[in-house]
Coordinates of C-alpha atoms in Angstrom, one line a residue:
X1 CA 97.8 51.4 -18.8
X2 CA 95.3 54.0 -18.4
X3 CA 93.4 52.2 -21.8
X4 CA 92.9 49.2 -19.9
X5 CA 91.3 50.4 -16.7
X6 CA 88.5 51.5 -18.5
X7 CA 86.7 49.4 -19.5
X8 CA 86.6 47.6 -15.4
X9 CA 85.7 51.5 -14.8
X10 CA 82.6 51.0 -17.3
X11 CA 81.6 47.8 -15.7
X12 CA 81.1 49.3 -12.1
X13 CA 79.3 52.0 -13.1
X14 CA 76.9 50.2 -14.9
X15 CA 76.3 48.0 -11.9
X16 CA 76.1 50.8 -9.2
X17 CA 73.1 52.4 -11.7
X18 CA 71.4 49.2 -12.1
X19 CA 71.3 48.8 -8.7
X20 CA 70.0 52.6 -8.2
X21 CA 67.2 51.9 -10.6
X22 CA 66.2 48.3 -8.8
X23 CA 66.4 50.6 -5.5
X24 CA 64.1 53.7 -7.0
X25 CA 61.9 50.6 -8.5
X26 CA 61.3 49.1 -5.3
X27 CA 60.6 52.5 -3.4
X28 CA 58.1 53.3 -6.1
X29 CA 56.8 50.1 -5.6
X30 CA 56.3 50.5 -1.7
X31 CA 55.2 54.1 -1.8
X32 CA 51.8 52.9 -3.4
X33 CA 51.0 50.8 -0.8
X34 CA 48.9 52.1 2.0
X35 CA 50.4 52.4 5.3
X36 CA 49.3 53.4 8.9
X37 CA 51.5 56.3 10.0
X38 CA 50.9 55.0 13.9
X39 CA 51.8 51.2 12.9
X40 CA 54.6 49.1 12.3
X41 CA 56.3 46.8 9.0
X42 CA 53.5 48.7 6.8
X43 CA 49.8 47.5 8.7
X44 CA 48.2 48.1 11.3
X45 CA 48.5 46.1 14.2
X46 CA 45.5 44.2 15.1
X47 CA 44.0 44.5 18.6
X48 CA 43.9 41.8 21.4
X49 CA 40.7 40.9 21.4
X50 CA 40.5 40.6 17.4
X51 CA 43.7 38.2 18.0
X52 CA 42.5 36.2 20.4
X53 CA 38.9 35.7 19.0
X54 CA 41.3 35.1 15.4
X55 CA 43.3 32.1 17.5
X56 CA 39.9 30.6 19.1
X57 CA 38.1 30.7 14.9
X58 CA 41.2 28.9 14.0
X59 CA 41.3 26.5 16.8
X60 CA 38.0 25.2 17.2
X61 CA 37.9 25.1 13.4
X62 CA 37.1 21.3 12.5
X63 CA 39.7 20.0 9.9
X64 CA 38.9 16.6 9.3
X65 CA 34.8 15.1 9.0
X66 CA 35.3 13.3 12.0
X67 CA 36.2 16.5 13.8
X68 CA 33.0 17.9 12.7
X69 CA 31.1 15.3 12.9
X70 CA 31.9 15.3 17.0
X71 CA 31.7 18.6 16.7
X72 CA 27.7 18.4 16.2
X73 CA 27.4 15.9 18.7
X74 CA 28.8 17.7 21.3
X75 CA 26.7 20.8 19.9
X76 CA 23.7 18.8 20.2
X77 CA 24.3 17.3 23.5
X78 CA 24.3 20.5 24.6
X79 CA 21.4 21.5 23.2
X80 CA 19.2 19.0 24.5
X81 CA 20.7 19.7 28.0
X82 CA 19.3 23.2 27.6
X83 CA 16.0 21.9 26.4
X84 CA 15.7 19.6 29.1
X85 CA 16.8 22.1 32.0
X86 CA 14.2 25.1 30.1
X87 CA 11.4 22.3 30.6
X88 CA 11.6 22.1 34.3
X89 CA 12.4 25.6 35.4
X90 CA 10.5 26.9 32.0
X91 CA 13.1 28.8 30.7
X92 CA 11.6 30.5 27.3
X93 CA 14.4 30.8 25.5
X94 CA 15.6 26.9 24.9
X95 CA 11.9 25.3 25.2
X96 CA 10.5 23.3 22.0
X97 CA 8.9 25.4 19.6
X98 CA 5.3 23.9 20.3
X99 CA 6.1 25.0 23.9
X100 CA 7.0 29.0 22.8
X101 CA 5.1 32.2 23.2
X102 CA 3.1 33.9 25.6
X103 CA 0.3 32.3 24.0
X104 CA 1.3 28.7 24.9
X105 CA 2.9 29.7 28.3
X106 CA -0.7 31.3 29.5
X107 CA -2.6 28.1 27.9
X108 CA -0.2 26.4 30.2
X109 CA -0.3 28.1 33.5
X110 CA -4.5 28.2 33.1
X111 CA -4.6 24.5 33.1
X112 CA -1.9 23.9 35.5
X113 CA -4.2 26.3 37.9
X114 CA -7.3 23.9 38.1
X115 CA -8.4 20.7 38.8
X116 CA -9.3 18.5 35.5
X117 CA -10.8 15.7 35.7
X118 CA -8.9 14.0 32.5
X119 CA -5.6 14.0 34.8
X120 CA -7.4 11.4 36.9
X121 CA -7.9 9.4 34.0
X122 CA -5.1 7.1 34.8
X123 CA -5.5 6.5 38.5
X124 CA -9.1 5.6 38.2
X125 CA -8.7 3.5 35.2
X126 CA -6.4 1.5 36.7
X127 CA -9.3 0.7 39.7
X128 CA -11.9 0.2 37.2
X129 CA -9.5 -2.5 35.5
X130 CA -8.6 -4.1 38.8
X131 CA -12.7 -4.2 39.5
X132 CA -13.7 -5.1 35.9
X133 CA -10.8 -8.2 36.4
X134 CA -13.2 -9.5 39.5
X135 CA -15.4 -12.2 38.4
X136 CA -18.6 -11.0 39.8
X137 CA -21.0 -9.9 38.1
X138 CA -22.4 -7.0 40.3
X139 CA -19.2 -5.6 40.4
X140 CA -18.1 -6.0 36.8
X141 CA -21.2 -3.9 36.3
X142 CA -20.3 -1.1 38.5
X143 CA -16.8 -1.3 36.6
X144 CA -18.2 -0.9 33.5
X145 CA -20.7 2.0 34.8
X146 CA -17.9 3.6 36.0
X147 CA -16.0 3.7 33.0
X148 CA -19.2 5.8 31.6
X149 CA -19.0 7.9 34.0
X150 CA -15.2 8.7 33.6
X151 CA -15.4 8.7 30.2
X152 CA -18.7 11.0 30.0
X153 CA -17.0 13.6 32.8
X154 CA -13.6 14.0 30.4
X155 CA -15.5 15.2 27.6
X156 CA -17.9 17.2 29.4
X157 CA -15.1 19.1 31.4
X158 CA -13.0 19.0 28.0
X159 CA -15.7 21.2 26.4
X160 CA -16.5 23.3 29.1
X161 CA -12.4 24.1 29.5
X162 CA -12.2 24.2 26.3
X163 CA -14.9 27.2 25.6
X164 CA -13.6 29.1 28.5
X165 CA -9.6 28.9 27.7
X166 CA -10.9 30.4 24.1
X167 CA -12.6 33.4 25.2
X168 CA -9.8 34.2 27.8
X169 CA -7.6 33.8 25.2
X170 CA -9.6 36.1 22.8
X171 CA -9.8 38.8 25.8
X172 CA -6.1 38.6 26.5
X173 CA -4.4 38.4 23.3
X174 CA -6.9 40.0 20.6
X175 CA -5.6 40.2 17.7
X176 CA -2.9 37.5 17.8
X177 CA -2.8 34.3 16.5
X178 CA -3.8 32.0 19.2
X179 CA -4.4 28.7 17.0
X180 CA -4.1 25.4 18.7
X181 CA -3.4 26.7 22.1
X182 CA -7.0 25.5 23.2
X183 CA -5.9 21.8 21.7
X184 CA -2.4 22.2 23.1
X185 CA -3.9 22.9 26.4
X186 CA -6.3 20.6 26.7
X187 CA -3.6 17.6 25.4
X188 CA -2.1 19.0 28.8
X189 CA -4.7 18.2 31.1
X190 CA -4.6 14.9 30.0
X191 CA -1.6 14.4 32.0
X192 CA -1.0 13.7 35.6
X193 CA 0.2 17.5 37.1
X194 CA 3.6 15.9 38.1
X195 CA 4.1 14.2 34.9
X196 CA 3.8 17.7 33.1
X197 CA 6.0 18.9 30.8
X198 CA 7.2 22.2 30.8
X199 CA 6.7 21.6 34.9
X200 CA 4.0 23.6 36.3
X201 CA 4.6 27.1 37.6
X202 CA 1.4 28.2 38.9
X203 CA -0.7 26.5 42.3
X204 CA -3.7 25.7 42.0
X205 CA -6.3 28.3 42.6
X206 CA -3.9 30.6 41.3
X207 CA -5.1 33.1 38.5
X208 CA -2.8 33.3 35.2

């Protein structure tokens, strides 16, 4: 009897030390890898806010091209929402970039504070077509006399603005780079005050 118990005797032994060595293997194993004494399962626990920005990555992550492709859409709506809002209230930081800079903002607000005769334009060139339409012959003339005129005034007050905007822009900003802000202003007085774009933020009469 006793000679055949031993070898089922043999058997569990060898089991209970393979299991011993899988046991010490593993614990080895674990032992190498870093762990937070403070946290939990081996890592640390992340905080709330890195979790919740984590959830709001994933979520607004596009998947599919069409996802992304509204995406942009909606990113660009926006965008020009901004730009057109930073227009009228003249909001630097969402304005075009021709429209940027203290530079461009003072070449604004010094035509926007005077009269110019080149924001007329329209107004009296719609009389002088109305006059020039009449068929007589006196007062074709005056119409086309008139258009002279007009025409003659814009360019003097265009170079006269022109020459003084430059030196106050060499007095104010020396040193910068104040290219094309003399053409971009005078482009501006071009257009009707009401019909400027970014809107006007200075009276007339008012020094920039």
């Amino acid at each position: 009897m006793p000679v055949q118990r031993l070898p089922l005797v043999f058997v569990f032994r060898s089991r209970a030390k393979e299991e011993k060595a899988h046991a010490d293997k593993a614990q080895v194993t674990d032992s190498k890898q870093p762990r937070d004494p403070q946290a939990k399962k081996g890592r640390p626990t992340p905080k709330r806010s890195e979790a919740q920005s984590q959830r709001r990555s994933v979520a607004h992550t596009p998947t599919t091209r069409k996802d992304a492709a509204k995406r942009q859409r909606e990113e660009r709506r926006l965008a020009l929402e901004r730009q057109r809002q930073a227009l009228a209230s003249g909001d630097e930081r969402y304005l075009p970039a021709r429209d940027k800079g203290p530079v461009r903002r003072f070449a604004r607000d010094w035509v926007d504070s005077r009269f110019n005769v080149a924001e007329f334009f329209l107004p009296l060139a719609v009389v002088i077509l109305v006059l020039s339409v009449v068929r007589v012959g006196a007062i074709q003339s005056i119409a086309l006399l008139l258009w002279l005129i007009v025409i003659v005034l814009i360019v003097l007050d265009g170079a006269i603005s022109g020459f003084r905007l430059k030196k106050r822009l060499k007095e104010k900003f020396s040193g910068q780079n104040t290219r094309g802000a003399v053409a971009y202003a005078l482009m501006r007085s071009l257009q009707m005050r009401r019909l400027r774009l970014p809107k006007p933020q200075v009276k007339r009469g008012e020094r920039p």
